[in-house]
Amino acid sequence: MPLTVLSGPDVNLLLRSLSRDDITQMQHSLAEALHAYSTATQEDGCCAMHQPPRTSISLKPGTTTLFMPATTSHITGMKIVTLAECNRHADADAVEAAPSTSLPLRPSESNSSSSPSMSSSSPSVSFALNSSPSASFSSDSRSTVSTTSTKRTSSSSPGSSIRKASSGESASGRGKASTSSKLPFGTGATSPRGSVTLLDNTGAPVGIINAEELTAFRTALAATMLFTRRRHVETLTVFGAGRQAYWHIRLSLLLRGSEIKRVNIITRSFEHAQPLLTEFYSTDQHDWRSGTKFSLLSAEYGEYGRLLKEEVRKADVIFCCTPSTNPLFPPEYLTSSEGRKKGRYISAIGSYKPNMCELHPDILRQATAPPHSRHHHKHASQGGVIVVDSLDACLRDAGEVIQAELGPEQLVEVGELVMLKRMTMRELERDTQPTPHDPPSSSSKDKHHGRSSSDGGLLNWLVNGNVIYKSVGMGLMDLVVGADLVNIANERGVGTCIDDF
């Protein structure tokens, strides 16, 4: 049985080669798995009862190692990653809510004419991208791999199983991956280090994948599932400037790039954000439309508080991608009458421990409050629930959920929402009234208040209302996305193939 090994450079090369169609297919595969996790019976390998809880150990001060087992009907696996604890000085992605001392950007901090232009008198940095999307797969000259197979068999269902090399096609021994490929920025001390191991249903290893870039990608892939259905996505506000932020932005541009006009990045300092901006701006990055404007707001600026409020209020979509232990902005930015006028999609994926928190608990409390019969001010619709990846995991580990003291009746799993009947979704996208039908069966869904019982009301909330998605991550995500990535690697001849492992 051949084993496919994907190193960090291999994973980076593959993920950057993905087209919009590739992303859409992988997203659908993940949605099916999450739907089965939330609603399937024990006959389905993806159902919740077959997913063991993750465990952790902290043998060394300042580090935590997570063990995340998972299974589907076709593959079983384990993700093992070690994370460095964040602190005020070492956390490159965390952003404090309170304004800090003004430290204007010096003109000399601009690297070259090929980097985003900056003004020392401006409180933020902005620039426009000047190229167009491309769906082709090409091998970057900086990242070459020695492949061991040129012909692979295919499978009918993405993510459901691993496509295997035909007998005799895999080279014996190990292929060699080039060490000259540069790993992406942000793969520093706070990034998760480890691997994902995939086994087929006989227990034979079929894939070993470097988990560092995969973790950021699969998290963004899940977070953008509901994003793709939003009516308004013109303005994105992103907290953080690491790999999570990068993939949230990149996937958003691939999926809805023709509609996104502005991406606002908010981070602790320009120094931390410059590699992210440079990567999107660089001349070899030719996947984006020319009209999208990027801006950077740093906590180093004296007017940070005022500008932070503006960028949160103007956002159609807010991606929180920091391992912060403090809320990223004051709750009244969104909970006041003015803040509630606009519907937003808010994704918070950075916190994974009870003491970590990106969104103030008051924001979650208001989002789950029972509806009032009379409203004195116009505001966007509330769903009455927080959307989560795993109800049990978020009740146990999500700092925002724990600190807001939410119960299971105030949460709904994303797997219950993403697989609504496609005909209804098409009707809604054509701006027609969808035909109401019974919602998917679920133990938790019937308890939720504040939503219309029809799919029309539910979809209107998901498309136009205030939707908050909270994720702490599941091994099932790594398993499904990792299997798809191994399939793509086998098709494209990327990675190291070991025969008869």
Coordinates of N, CA and C in Angstrom, one line a residue, residues 103-330:
L103 N 2.8 55.6 17.4 CA 4.1 55.3 16.9 C 4.0 55.4 15.4
P104 N 4.1 56.6 14.8 CA 3.9 56.8 13.4 C 4.9 56.0 12.6
L105 N 4.4 55.5 11.4 CA 5.3 54.7 10.6 C 6.3 55.6 9.9
R106 N 7.6 55.2 10.0 CA 8.6 56.0 9.3 C 8.7 55.7 7.9
P107 N 8.9 56.6 7.0 CA 9.0 56.3 5.6 C 10.1 55.3 5.2
S108 N 11.1 55.2 6.0 CA 12.2 54.2 5.7 C 11.7 52.8 5.9
E109 N 10.6 52.6 6.6 CA 10.1 51.2 6.8 C 9.5 50.6 5.6
S110 N 9.3 51.3 4.5 CA 8.9 50.8 3.3 C 10.1 50.1 2.6
N111 N 9.9 48.8 2.2 CA 11.1 48.1 1.7 C 11.5 48.6 0.3
S112 N 10.6 48.7 -0.6 CA 10.9 49.0 -1.9 C 9.7 49.5 -2.7
S113 N 9.9 49.8 -3.9 CA 8.8 50.3 -4.7 C 7.8 49.2 -5.0
S114 N 8.2 47.9 -4.9 CA 7.3 46.8 -5.1 C 6.5 46.5 -3.9
S115 N 6.7 47.1 -2.8 CA 5.9 46.9 -1.6 C 4.8 47.9 -1.5
P116 N 3.8 47.6 -0.7 CA 2.7 48.6 -0.5 C 3.3 50.0 -0.2
S117 N 2.7 51.0 -0.8 CA 3.2 52.4 -0.5 C 2.6 52.9 0.8
M118 N 3.4 53.7 1.5 CA 3.0 54.1 2.9 C 3.3 55.6 3.0
S119 N 2.5 56.2 3.9 CA 2.8 57.6 4.2 C 3.0 57.8 5.7
S120 N 4.0 58.5 6.1 CA 4.3 58.6 7.5 C 3.2 59.5 8.2
S121 N 2.4 60.2 7.5 CA 1.4 61.1 8.1 C 0.1 60.4 8.1
S122 N -0.1 59.3 7.5 CA -1.4 58.6 7.5 C -1.5 57.6 8.6
P123 N -2.7 57.5 9.2 CA -2.9 56.5 10.3 C -3.0 55.1 9.8
S124 N -3.1 54.9 8.5 CA -3.3 53.5 8.0 C -2.6 53.5 6.7
V125 N -2.4 52.2 6.2 CA -1.7 52.0 4.9 C -2.7 51.4 4.0
S126 N -2.8 51.8 2.7 CA -3.7 51.2 1.8 C -3.0 51.0 0.4
F127 N -3.5 50.1 -0.3 CA -3.0 49.9 -1.7 C -4.0 49.0 -2.4
A128 N -3.8 49.0 -3.8 CA -4.7 48.2 -4.6 C -4.0 47.1 -5.3
L129 N -4.6 46.0 -5.5 CA -4.0 44.9 -6.3 C -4.3 45.2 -7.8
N130 N -3.3 44.7 -8.6 CA -3.4 45.0 -10.0 C -3.4 43.8 -10.9
S131 N -3.9 42.7 -10.5 CA -3.9 41.5 -11.4 C -5.2 40.8 -11.3
S132 N -5.3 39.7 -12.1 CA -6.5 39.0 -12.2 C -6.4 37.6 -11.9
P133 N -7.5 36.9 -11.6 CA -7.5 35.5 -11.1 C -7.0 34.5 -12.2
S134 N -6.4 33.4 -11.7 CA -6.0 32.4 -12.6 C -6.3 31.0 -11.9
A135 N -6.9 30.1 -12.7 CA -7.2 28.8 -12.1 C -6.2 27.7 -12.5
S136 N -5.1 28.1 -13.1 CA -4.2 27.1 -13.6 C -3.3 26.6 -12.5
F137 N -2.8 25.4 -12.7 CA -1.8 24.8 -11.7 C -0.4 24.9 -12.3
S138 N 0.5 25.5 -11.6 CA 1.8 25.6 -12.1 C 2.8 25.3 -11.0
S139 N 4.0 24.8 -11.4 CA 5.0 24.5 -10.4 C 5.9 25.7 -10.2
D140 N 5.9 26.2 -9.0 CA 6.8 27.4 -8.6 C 8.2 26.9 -8.7
S141 N 9.1 27.8 -9.3 CA 10.5 27.4 -9.4 C 11.2 27.3 -8.1
R142 N 10.6 28.0 -7.1 CA 11.2 27.9 -5.8 C 10.8 26.7 -5.0
S143 N 9.9 25.9 -5.5 CA 9.4 24.8 -4.7 C 9.3 23.6 -5.7
T144 N 10.3 22.8 -5.8 CA 10.3 21.7 -6.7 C 10.3 20.4 -5.9
V145 N 9.6 19.4 -6.4 CA 9.6 18.1 -5.7 C 9.9 17.0 -6.7
S146 N 10.5 16.0 -6.3 CA 10.8 14.8 -7.1 C 9.6 13.8 -6.9
T147 N 8.9 13.6 -8.0 CA 7.7 12.8 -7.9 C 8.0 11.4 -8.3
T148 N 7.1 10.5 -7.8 CA 7.4 9.1 -8.0 C 6.3 8.4 -8.8
S149 N 5.3 9.1 -9.3 CA 4.3 8.5 -10.1 C 3.7 9.6 -11.0
T150 N 3.4 9.1 -12.2 CA 2.8 10.1 -13.2 C 1.3 9.7 -13.5
K151 N 0.9 8.6 -13.1 CA -0.5 8.2 -13.4 C -1.2 7.7 -12.1
R152 N -2.3 8.2 -11.8 CA -3.1 7.8 -10.6 C -4.5 7.5 -11.0
T153 N -5.1 6.6 -10.2 CA -6.5 6.3 -10.4 C -7.3 7.3 -9.7
S154 N -8.6 7.3 -10.0 CA -9.5 8.3 -9.5 C -10.6 7.7 -8.6
S155 N -11.2 8.5 -7.8 CA -12.3 8.1 -6.9 C -13.5 9.0 -7.2
S156 N -14.7 8.6 -7.0 CA -15.9 9.4 -7.4 C -16.3 10.4 -6.3
S157 N -15.8 10.2 -5.1 CA -16.3 11.1 -4.0 C -15.1 11.8 -3.4
P158 N -15.0 13.1 -3.5 CA -13.9 13.8 -2.8 C -13.9 13.7 -1.3
G159 N -12.8 13.5 -0.7 CA -12.7 13.4 0.7 C -13.2 12.2 1.4
S160 N -13.9 11.3 0.6 CA -14.5 10.1 1.2 C -13.5 9.0 1.3
S161 N -12.5 9.0 0.5 CA -11.5 7.9 0.5 C -10.2 8.4 -0.1
I162 N -9.2 7.7 -0.1 CA -7.9 8.1 -0.7 C -7.7 7.4 -2.0
R163 N -7.4 8.1 -3.0 CA -7.1 7.5 -4.3 C -5.7 6.9 -4.2
K164 N -5.6 5.7 -4.7 CA -4.3 4.9 -4.5 C -3.6 4.8 -5.9
A165 N -2.3 4.8 -5.8 CA -1.5 4.6 -7.0 C -1.7 3.2 -7.5
S166 N -1.7 3.0 -8.8 CA -1.8 1.7 -9.4 C -0.6 0.9 -9.1
S167 N -0.7 -0.4 -9.1 CA 0.4 -1.3 -8.7 C 1.5 -1.1 -9.7
G168 N 2.7 -1.0 -9.2 CA 3.9 -0.8 -10.0 C 4.2 0.6 -10.4
E169 N 3.3 1.6 -10.1 CA 3.5 3.0 -10.5 C 4.3 3.7 -9.5
S170 N 4.3 3.3 -8.2 CA 5.0 4.0 -7.2 C 6.4 3.5 -7.2
A171 N 7.4 4.5 -7.0 CA 8.8 4.1 -6.9 C 9.0 3.5 -5.6
S172 N 9.9 2.5 -5.5 CA 10.3 1.9 -4.2 C 11.2 2.9 -3.5
G173 N 11.2 2.9 -2.2 CA 12.0 3.8 -1.4 C 11.3 5.2 -1.4
R174 N 12.1 6.2 -1.1 CA 11.6 7.6 -0.8 C 11.9 8.5 -2.0
G175 N 10.9 9.3 -2.3 CA 11.2 10.5 -3.2 C 11.8 11.6 -2.3
K176 N 12.4 12.6 -3.0 CA 13.0 13.6 -2.2 C 12.4 15.0 -2.5
A177 N 11.9 15.6 -1.5 CA 11.4 17.0 -1.6 C 12.5 18.0 -1.5
S178 N 12.4 19.0 -2.4 CA 13.4 20.0 -2.3 C 13.3 20.8 -1.1
T179 N 14.5 21.1 -0.4 CA 14.5 21.9 0.8 C 14.7 23.4 0.4
S180 N 14.8 23.7 -0.9 CA 15.0 25.1 -1.3 C 13.7 25.9 -1.2
S181 N 12.6 25.3 -1.2 CA 11.3 26.0 -1.1 C 11.1 26.8 0.2
K182 N 10.7 28.0 0.0 CA 10.5 28.8 1.2 C 9.2 28.5 1.8
L183 N 9.2 28.3 3.1 CA 7.9 28.2 3.8 C 7.3 29.6 3.9
P184 N 5.9 29.6 4.0 CA 5.2 30.9 4.0 C 5.5 31.7 5.2
F185 N 5.3 33.0 5.2 CA 5.5 33.8 6.3 C 4.5 33.4 7.4
G186 N 4.8 33.8 8.7 CA 3.9 33.5 9.8 C 4.0 32.1 10.3
T187 N 5.0 31.3 9.8 CA 5.2 29.9 10.3 C 6.2 30.0 11.4
G188 N 5.9 30.8 12.4 CA 6.9 31.0 13.5 C 6.5 30.2 14.7
A189 N 7.0 30.7 15.9 CA 6.9 30.0 17.1 C 5.5 29.7 17.5
T190 N 4.5 30.6 17.1 CA 3.1 30.4 17.6 C 2.3 29.6 16.6
S191 N 2.8 29.2 15.5 CA 2.1 28.3 14.6 C 2.1 26.9 15.1
P192 N 1.0 26.2 14.8 CA 0.9 24.8 15.2 C 1.9 23.9 14.5
R193 N 2.7 23.2 15.2 CA 3.7 22.3 14.6 C 3.3 20.8 14.8
G194 N 3.2 20.1 13.7 CA 2.8 18.7 13.9 C 2.5 18.1 12.5
S195 N 1.6 17.0 12.6 CA 1.3 16.3 11.4 C -0.1 15.7 11.5
V196 N -0.7 15.3 10.3 CA -1.9 14.6 10.3 C -1.6 13.2 9.6
T197 N -2.0 12.2 10.3 CA -1.8 10.8 9.7 C -3.1 10.2 9.3
L198 N -3.2 9.7 8.1 CA -4.4 9.1 7.5 C -4.2 7.6 7.4
L199 N -5.2 6.8 7.8 CA -5.2 5.4 7.6 C -6.5 5.0 6.8
D200 N -6.3 4.0 6.0 CA -7.6 3.5 5.3 C -8.3 2.6 6.3
N201 N -9.5 2.0 5.9 CA -10.3 1.3 6.8 C -9.7 -0.1 7.2
T202 N -8.6 -0.4 6.6 CA -7.9 -1.6 7.1 C -6.8 -1.3 8.1
G203 N -6.5 0.0 8.3 CA -5.5 0.4 9.2 C -4.1 0.7 8.5
A204 N -4.1 0.6 7.2 CA -2.8 0.9 6.5 C -2.6 2.4 6.3
P205 N -1.5 2.9 6.7 CA -1.2 4.3 6.5 C -1.2 4.7 5.0
V206 N -1.9 5.7 4.7 CA -2.0 6.2 3.3 C -1.6 7.6 3.1
G207 N -1.4 8.4 4.2 CA -1.0 9.8 4.1 C -0.4 10.3 5.4
I208 N 0.7 11.1 5.3 CA 1.2 11.8 6.4 C 1.4 13.3 5.9
I209 N 0.8 14.2 6.5 CA 0.7 15.6 6.0 C 1.3 16.5 7.1
N210 N 2.1 17.4 6.7 CA 2.6 18.5 7.6 C 1.3 19.4 7.9
A211 N 1.1 19.6 9.2 CA -0.1 20.2 9.7 C -0.1 21.7 9.8
E212 N 1.0 22.3 9.6 CA 1.1 23.8 9.9 C 0.2 24.6 9.0
E213 N 0.4 24.5 7.7 CA -0.4 25.2 6.7 C -1.8 24.6 6.6
L214 N -1.9 23.3 6.7 CA -3.2 22.6 6.6 C -4.1 23.1 7.6
T215 N -3.6 23.4 8.8 CA -4.5 23.8 9.9 C -5.2 25.2 9.6
A216 N -4.4 26.1 9.1 CA -4.9 27.4 8.8 C -5.9 27.3 7.6
F217 N -5.5 26.5 6.6 CA -6.4 26.4 5.4 C -7.7 25.7 5.8
R218 N -7.7 24.6 6.5 CA -9.0 24.0 6.8 C -9.9 24.8 7.7
T219 N -9.3 25.6 8.6 CA -10.1 26.5 9.4 C -10.8 27.5 8.6
A220 N -10.0 28.1 7.6 CA -10.6 29.1 6.8 C -11.6 28.5 5.8
L221 N -11.4 27.3 5.4 CA -12.3 26.6 4.5 C -13.7 26.5 5.1
A222 N -13.7 26.1 6.4 CA -14.9 25.9 7.2 C -15.6 27.3 7.4
A223 N -14.8 28.3 7.8 CA -15.3 29.6 8.1 C -15.9 30.3 6.9
T224 N -15.5 30.0 5.7 CA -16.0 30.6 4.6 C -17.2 29.9 3.9
M225 N -17.7 28.8 4.5 CA -18.8 28.1 4.0 C -20.1 28.9 4.1
L226 N -20.3 29.6 5.3 CA -21.4 30.5 5.4 C -21.2 31.8 4.7
F227 N -19.9 32.2 4.6 CA -19.6 33.5 4.0 C -20.0 33.4 2.5
T228 N -19.9 32.3 1.8 CA -20.2 32.2 0.4 C -21.7 32.6 0.1
R229 N -22.6 32.4 1.2 CA -24.0 32.7 1.0 C -24.4 34.1 1.3
R230 N -23.5 34.9 1.8 CA -23.8 36.3 2.2 C -24.2 37.2 1.0
R231 N -25.2 38.0 1.2 CA -25.6 38.9 0.1 C -24.5 40.0 -0.1
H232 N -24.1 40.6 1.0 CA -23.1 41.7 1.0 C -21.8 41.3 1.5
V233 N -20.7 41.4 0.7 CA -19.4 41.1 1.1 C -18.4 42.1 0.6
E234 N -18.9 43.3 0.4 CA -18.0 44.4 -0.2 C -16.8 44.7 0.7
T235 N -17.0 44.8 2.0 CA -16.0 45.2 2.9 C -15.6 44.1 3.9
L236 N -14.4 43.6 3.9 CA -13.9 42.7 4.9 C -13.0 43.4 5.9
T237 N -13.2 43.1 7.2 CA -12.3 43.5 8.2 C -11.7 42.3 8.9
V238 N -10.4 42.2 8.9 CA -9.7 41.0 9.3 C -8.8 41.4 10.5
F239 N -8.9 40.7 11.6 CA -8.0 40.9 12.8 C -7.0 39.8 12.7
G240 N -5.7 40.3 12.7 CA -4.6 39.3 12.6 C -3.9 39.4 11.3
A241 N -2.7 39.0 11.3 CA -1.8 39.0 10.0 C -1.0 37.8 9.9
G242 N -1.4 36.7 10.4 CA -0.7 35.4 10.3 C -1.3 34.5 9.2
R243 N -1.0 33.2 9.3 CA -1.5 32.3 8.3 C -3.0 32.1 8.3
Q244 N -3.7 32.2 9.5 CA -5.1 32.1 9.5 C -5.7 33.3 8.7
A245 N -5.2 34.5 9.0 CA -5.7 35.7 8.3 C -5.5 35.6 6.8
Y246 N -4.3 35.1 6.4 CA -3.9 35.0 5.0 C -5.0 34.1 4.3
W247 N -5.3 32.9 4.9 CA -6.2 32.0 4.2 C -7.6 32.4 4.2
H248 N -8.0 33.1 5.3 CA -9.4 33.7 5.2 C -9.5 34.7 4.1
I249 N -8.5 35.6 3.9 CA -8.5 36.6 2.9 C -8.4 35.9 1.5
R250 N -7.5 35.0 1.4 CA -7.3 34.3 0.0 C -8.5 33.6 -0.4
L251 N -9.1 32.8 0.5 CA -10.3 32.0 0.1 C -11.5 32.9 -0.2
S252 N -11.6 34.0 0.5 CA -12.6 35.0 0.3 C -12.5 35.6 -1.1
L253 N -11.3 35.9 -1.5 CA -11.0 36.5 -2.8 C -11.3 35.5 -3.9
L254 N -10.9 34.2 -3.7 CA -11.1 33.2 -4.7 C -12.6 32.9 -4.9
L255 N -13.4 32.9 -3.8 CA -14.8 32.6 -3.8 C -15.7 33.7 -4.2
R256 N -15.4 35.0 -3.8 CA -16.2 36.1 -4.0 C -15.5 37.3 -4.4
G257 N -14.3 37.1 -5.0 CA -13.4 38.2 -5.3 C -14.0 39.3 -6.2
S258 N -14.8 39.0 -7.1 CA -15.4 40.1 -8.0 C -16.3 41.0 -7.2
E259 N -16.7 40.7 -6.0 CA -17.6 41.5 -5.2 C -16.9 42.2 -4.1
I260 N -15.7 41.8 -3.7 CA -15.0 42.4 -2.6 C -14.3 43.6 -3.0
K261 N -14.6 44.7 -2.4 CA -14.0 46.0 -2.8 C -12.9 46.4 -1.9
R262 N -13.0 46.0 -0.6 CA -12.0 46.5 0.4 C -11.7 45.4 1.4
V263 N -10.4 45.2 1.7 CA -10.0 44.4 2.8 C -9.2 45.2 3.8
N264 N -9.8 45.3 5.0 CA -9.1 46.1 6.1 C -8.5 45.1 7.0
I265 N -7.2 45.2 7.2 CA -6.4 44.3 8.1 C -6.0 45.1 9.4
I266 N -6.4 44.6 10.5 CA -6.1 45.2 11.8 C -5.1 44.3 12.6
T267 N -4.0 44.9 13.0 CA -3.0 44.1 13.7 C -2.3 44.9 14.7
R268 N -1.4 44.3 15.5 CA -0.7 45.0 16.5 C 0.3 46.0 16.0
S269 N 1.0 45.6 14.9 CA 2.0 46.6 14.4 C 2.2 46.3 12.9
F270 N 2.7 47.3 12.2 CA 2.9 47.2 10.8 C 4.0 46.1 10.5
E271 N 5.0 46.0 11.4 CA 6.0 45.0 11.2 C 5.5 43.6 11.0
H272 N 4.4 43.3 11.8 CA 3.8 41.9 11.8 C 3.0 41.8 10.5
A273 N 2.4 42.9 10.0 CA 1.5 42.8 8.9 C 2.2 42.9 7.5
Q274 N 3.4 43.4 7.5 CA 4.1 43.7 6.2 C 4.3 42.5 5.4
P275 N 4.7 41.3 5.9 CA 4.8 40.1 5.1 C 3.5 39.7 4.4
L276 N 2.3 39.9 5.2 CA 1.0 39.5 4.6 C 0.7 40.4 3.5
L277 N 0.9 41.7 3.7 CA 0.6 42.7 2.6 C 1.5 42.5 1.4
T278 N 2.7 42.2 1.6 CA 3.7 42.0 0.5 C 3.3 40.8 -0.3
E279 N 2.8 39.7 0.4 CA 2.5 38.5 -0.3 C 1.3 38.7 -1.3
F280 N 0.3 39.5 -0.8 CA -0.8 39.8 -1.7 C -0.4 40.8 -2.8
Y281 N 0.6 41.6 -2.5 CA 0.9 42.6 -3.5 C 2.0 42.2 -4.4
S282 N 2.7 41.2 -4.1 CA 3.9 40.8 -4.9 C 3.6 40.5 -6.4
T283 N 4.5 40.7 -7.3 CA 4.3 40.6 -8.7 C 4.0 39.1 -9.1
D284 N 4.5 38.2 -8.3 CA 4.2 36.8 -8.7 C 2.9 36.3 -8.2
Q285 N 2.2 37.1 -7.5 CA 0.9 36.8 -7.0 C -0.2 37.3 -7.9
H286 N -0.6 36.5 -8.9 CA -1.4 37.0 -10.0 C -2.8 36.4 -10.0
D287 N -3.4 36.2 -8.8 CA -4.7 35.6 -8.7 C -5.8 36.5 -8.3
W288 N -5.6 37.8 -8.2 CA -6.6 38.6 -7.6 C -7.1 39.7 -8.6
R289 N -8.3 40.2 -8.5 CA -8.8 41.2 -9.3 C -8.2 42.5 -9.0
S290 N -8.1 43.5 -9.9 CA -7.4 44.7 -9.7 C -8.1 45.7 -8.8
G291 N -9.5 45.6 -8.7 CA -10.2 46.6 -7.9 C -10.2 46.5 -6.4
T292 N -9.7 45.4 -5.9 CA -9.7 45.2 -4.4 C -8.6 46.1 -3.8
K293 N -9.1 46.8 -2.8 CA -8.1 47.7 -2.1 C -7.9 47.1 -0.7
F294 N -6.6 47.1 -0.3 CA -6.2 46.6 1.0 C -5.8 47.8 1.9
S295 N -6.1 47.8 3.1 CA -5.7 48.8 4.1 C -5.2 48.1 5.4
L296 N -4.3 48.8 6.0 CA -3.7 48.2 7.3 C -3.9 49.3 8.4
L297 N -4.5 48.8 9.5 CA -4.6 49.7 10.7 C -3.8 49.0 11.8
S298 N -2.9 49.7 12.4 CA -2.0 49.2 13.4 C -2.4 49.8 14.8
A299 N -2.3 49.0 15.8 CA -2.5 49.6 17.2 C -1.5 50.6 17.6
E300 N -0.5 50.8 16.8 CA 0.6 51.7 17.1 C 0.2 53.2 16.9
Y301 N -0.9 53.4 16.2 CA -1.3 54.7 15.8 C -2.2 55.4 16.9
G302 N -2.0 56.7 17.0 CA -2.7 57.4 18.0 C -4.2 57.4 17.8
E303 N -4.7 57.4 16.6 CA -6.2 57.4 16.3 C -6.7 56.0 16.1
Y304 N -6.0 55.0 16.7 CA -6.4 53.7 16.5 C -7.9 53.4 17.0
G305 N -8.2 53.9 18.1 CA -9.6 53.7 18.7 C -10.7 54.2 17.7
R306 N -10.5 55.4 17.2 CA -11.6 55.9 16.3 C -11.6 55.1 15.0
L307 N -10.5 54.8 14.4 CA -10.4 54.1 13.2 C -10.9 52.7 13.3
L308 N -10.6 52.1 14.5 CA -11.0 50.7 14.8 C -12.6 50.7 14.7
K309 N -13.2 51.6 15.4 CA -14.7 51.7 15.4 C -15.2 51.8 14.0
E310 N -14.6 52.7 13.2 CA -15.1 52.8 11.8 C -15.0 51.6 11.0
E311 N -13.9 50.9 11.1 CA -13.7 49.7 10.3 C -14.5 48.5 10.8
V312 N -14.8 48.4 12.0 CA -15.7 47.4 12.5 C -17.1 47.7 12.1
R313 N -17.6 48.9 12.2 CA -18.9 49.3 11.8 C -19.2 49.2 10.3
K314 N -18.2 49.5 9.5 CA -18.4 49.5 8.0 C -18.3 48.1 7.5
A315 N -17.8 47.1 8.2 CA -17.6 45.8 7.7 C -18.8 45.1 7.4
D316 N -18.9 44.4 6.3 CA -19.9 43.4 6.0 C -19.5 42.0 6.5
V317 N -18.2 41.8 6.6 CA -17.7 40.5 7.1 C -16.5 40.9 8.1
I318 N -16.5 40.2 9.2 CA -15.4 40.4 10.2 C -14.8 39.0 10.5
F319 N -13.5 38.8 10.1 CA -12.8 37.6 10.4 C -11.8 37.9 11.6
C320 N -12.0 37.2 12.7 CA -11.2 37.3 13.9 C -10.2 36.1 13.9
C321 N -8.9 36.4 13.7 CA -7.9 35.3 13.5 C -6.8 35.5 14.4
T322 N -7.0 35.7 15.7 CA -6.0 35.9 16.7 C -6.1 35.1 17.9
P323 N -5.1 34.6 18.5 CA -5.2 33.8 19.7 C -5.2 34.8 20.9
S324 N -6.1 35.7 20.9 CA -6.1 36.8 21.9 C -6.8 36.3 23.2
T325 N -6.4 36.8 24.3 CA -7.1 36.6 25.6 C -8.0 37.8 26.0
N326 N -8.0 38.8 25.2 CA -8.8 40.0 25.5 C -9.7 40.3 24.2
P327 N -10.9 40.8 24.4 CA -11.8 41.1 23.3 C -11.0 42.1 22.3
L328 N -11.2 41.9 21.1 CA -10.5 42.7 20.1 C -11.1 44.1 19.9
F329 N -12.3 44.3 20.3 CA -12.9 45.7 20.2 C -14.1 45.7 21.2
P330 N -14.4 47.0 21.7 CA -15.5 47.1 22.6 C -16.8 46.6 22.1

